[in-house]
Coordinates of C-alpha atoms in Angstrom, one line a residue:
M1 CA -14.8 -3.1 -2.5
T2 CA -15.6 -1.7 -5.9
E3 CA -14.2 1.8 -6.3
T4 CA -15.3 4.4 -8.7
W5 CA -13.3 7.5 -9.2
P6 CA -13.1 10.0 -7.9
I7 CA -12.4 8.8 -4.4
E8 CA -12.5 11.8 -2.1
P9 CA -12.1 12.0 1.7
P10 CA -15.2 13.6 3.2
L11 CA -15.4 17.4 3.4
A12 CA -16.7 17.2 6.9
G13 CA -16.3 13.8 8.5
T14 CA -14.9 12.0 11.5
E15 CA -11.2 11.5 12.1
R16 CA -11.7 7.8 11.0
E17 CA -13.5 8.9 7.8
H18 CA -10.8 11.4 6.9
L19 CA -7.9 9.0 7.5
I20 CA -9.4 6.1 5.7
G21 CA -10.7 8.4 2.9
M22 CA -7.2 9.8 2.3
L23 CA -5.6 6.4 2.5
D24 CA -8.2 5.0 0.0
R25 CA -7.6 8.0 -2.4
L26 CA -3.8 7.3 -2.3
R27 CA -4.4 3.6 -2.8
A28 CA -6.6 4.2 -5.9
T29 CA -4.2 6.8 -7.3
F30 CA -1.3 4.5 -7.0
R31 CA -3.2 1.6 -8.5
W32 CA -4.2 3.8 -11.4
K33 CA -0.6 4.9 -12.0
A34 CA 0.6 1.2 -12.0
G35 CA -2.4 -0.2 -13.9
G36 CA -2.8 -1.7 -17.3
L37 CA 0.8 -2.4 -18.0
N38 CA 2.7 -5.4 -19.4
A39 CA 5.7 -7.1 -17.8
D40 CA 8.3 -5.0 -19.6
Q41 CA 6.5 -1.8 -18.6
L42 CA 6.2 -3.0 -15.0
N43 CA 9.9 -3.6 -15.0
A44 CA 10.8 -0.2 -16.5
R45 CA 13.0 2.2 -14.5
I46 CA 14.0 5.8 -14.7
S47 CA 17.7 6.0 -15.2
S48 CA 18.5 7.3 -11.7
S49 CA 16.6 4.6 -9.7
E50 CA 16.2 0.9 -9.4
L51 CA 12.5 1.3 -8.6
T52 CA 9.9 -0.3 -10.9
L53 CA 6.2 -0.1 -10.8
G54 CA 6.1 -3.9 -10.4
G55 CA 8.5 -3.6 -7.5
L56 CA 6.3 -0.9 -5.9
L57 CA 3.1 -3.1 -6.4
K58 CA 4.8 -5.9 -4.6
H59 CA 6.3 -3.7 -1.9
L60 CA 3.0 -2.0 -1.1
S61 CA 1.4 -5.5 -1.0
F62 CA 4.0 -6.4 1.6
V63 CA 3.3 -3.2 3.6
E64 CA -0.5 -3.7 3.4
A65 CA -0.1 -7.4 4.5
T66 CA 2.1 -6.5 7.5
Q67 CA 0.9 -3.1 8.7
F68 CA -2.1 -4.3 10.7
T69 CA -0.9 -7.8 11.4
W70 CA 2.9 -8.2 12.1
K71 CA 3.9 -4.6 12.6
T72 CA 1.1 -3.7 15.0
Y73 CA 0.0 -7.0 16.7
R74 CA 2.7 -9.5 15.9
L75 CA 0.3 -11.7 13.9
D76 CA 1.4 -13.8 11.0
P77 CA 0.9 -11.9 7.7
G78 CA 0.7 -15.1 5.7
E79 CA 2.4 -16.1 2.5
P80 CA 4.4 -15.2 0.6
W81 CA 5.7 -13.0 3.3
T82 CA 6.2 -15.5 6.1
S83 CA 8.6 -17.7 4.3
V84 CA 10.8 -15.0 2.8
D85 CA 14.4 -14.9 4.0
W86 CA 14.5 -11.2 4.6
E87 CA 18.1 -11.4 5.9
A88 CA 19.3 -12.8 2.6
D89 CA 17.5 -10.0 0.7
A90 CA 16.0 -7.2 2.7
D91 CA 14.5 -5.8 -0.6
W92 CA 13.0 -9.2 -1.7
D93 CA 9.6 -7.6 -2.4
F94 CA 11.2 -5.1 -4.8
H95 CA 13.6 -7.6 -6.4
S96 CA 11.3 -10.6 -6.8
A97 CA 8.6 -8.7 -8.6
A98 CA 10.5 -9.0 -11.9
N99 CA 9.8 -12.8 -11.7
D100 CA 6.0 -12.3 -11.3
S101 CA 3.6 -11.8 -14.2
P102 CA 1.5 -8.6 -14.4
A103 CA -1.6 -10.6 -13.5
E104 CA 0.1 -12.0 -10.4
L105 CA 1.3 -8.6 -9.3
Y106 CA -2.1 -7.0 -9.8
A107 CA -3.9 -9.9 -8.1
L108 CA -1.5 -9.8 -5.1
Y109 CA -1.9 -6.1 -4.7
D110 CA -5.7 -6.0 -5.1
S111 CA -6.3 -8.9 -2.8
T112 CA -3.9 -7.7 -0.1
V113 CA -5.4 -4.2 -0.1
A114 CA -8.9 -5.8 0.3
A115 CA -7.7 -7.9 3.2
S116 CA -6.0 -4.9 4.8
R117 CA -9.1 -2.9 4.5
R118 CA -11.2 -5.6 6.2
R119 CA -8.6 -6.0 9.0
L120 CA -8.4 -2.3 9.6
D121 CA -12.2 -2.0 9.7
E122 CA -12.3 -4.8 12.3
L123 CA -9.7 -3.1 14.4
L124 CA -11.4 0.3 14.2
D125 CA -14.7 -1.2 15.1
D126 CA -13.2 -3.1 18.0
G127 CA -11.0 -0.5 19.6
G128 CA -10.8 2.6 17.5
L129 CA -7.7 4.7 16.6
D130 CA -6.6 5.2 20.2
Q131 CA -6.1 1.5 20.9
L132 CA -2.5 0.5 21.8
T133 CA -0.7 -1.9 19.5
E134 CA 1.3 -4.8 20.7
V135 CA 4.7 -3.4 19.7
T136 CA 7.1 -1.2 21.7
W137 CA 9.0 1.5 20.0
Q138 CA 11.2 4.0 21.8
G139 CA 9.9 2.7 25.1
Q140 CA 6.2 3.3 24.2
R141 CA 3.4 1.4 22.7
P142 CA 2.1 3.3 19.6
T143 CA -1.6 3.6 18.9
L144 CA -3.3 2.2 15.8
R145 CA -3.6 5.9 14.7
R146 CA 0.2 6.0 14.3
F147 CA 0.2 3.0 12.0
V148 CA -2.7 4.3 9.8
C149 CA -0.7 7.6 9.4
D150 CA 2.4 5.6 8.6
L151 CA 0.5 3.8 5.8
V152 CA -0.7 7.2 4.4
E153 CA 2.9 8.4 4.4
E154 CA 4.1 5.2 2.7
Y155 CA 1.5 5.7 -0.1
G156 CA 2.3 9.4 -0.5
R157 CA 6.0 8.7 -1.0
H158 CA 5.5 5.8 -3.4
T159 CA 2.7 7.3 -5.4
G160 CA 5.1 10.1 -6.2
H161 CA 7.6 7.5 -7.4
A162 CA 4.9 5.9 -9.5
D163 CA 4.1 9.3 -11.1
L164 CA 7.6 9.6 -12.4
I165 CA 8.0 6.0 -13.6
R166 CA 4.6 6.0 -15.3
E167 CA 5.3 9.2 -17.1
S168 CA 8.6 7.8 -18.4
I169 CA 6.8 4.7 -19.8
D170 CA 3.9 6.1 -21.8
G171 CA 3.6 9.8 -20.9
L172 CA 0.6 9.3 -18.5
V173 CA 0.4 12.3 -16.2
G174 CA -2.2 13.7 -13.9
E175 CA -3.4 13.5 -10.4
D176 CA -6.7 11.8 -11.0
P177 CA -7.8 8.8 -13.1
P178 CA -10.6 9.5 -15.6
E179 CA -14.2 9.5 -14.4
G180 CA -15.4 5.9 -13.7
W181 CA -11.9 4.4 -13.7
Q182 CA -11.7 0.8 -12.4
P183 CA -8.6 -1.3 -11.9
S184 CA -7.9 -3.6 -14.9

């Protein structure tokens, strides 16, 4: 999917259109904040945190890869996630990003988001937001709606982190990318 800024949720749309519109806006804002940087910049930290933009790119790739596969329907999310020893390093996604090139991180994120969009569209077309997932949590089976909302929350939190880190790297501030922005 080629995105052109601004990405706005509809002013008057369905629940699906609003949820997906908000999620896509957060995805694009995060990608803009993390975009166009070299390896040193992607590994930069603010003094009070170990978070890096590279780590956030890989972490959100992991979340996208597992949200509508493993977390909801217990389906294999694929590599590199399946072969990771998460018990040895529960934050492998954050830590291993320092070993990846910017091109690898951007390609992983962009391809994972595209696959996640396709999977979510298929699920929504097949059973809608009210369909029950295959997991049990607190004695109940959550709906797909809950997992879409969880992904919106994940992006909201990490886009705020990205704002702070990016400003510390090169002073980039703002809520919206420039008109016509595209991932680089």
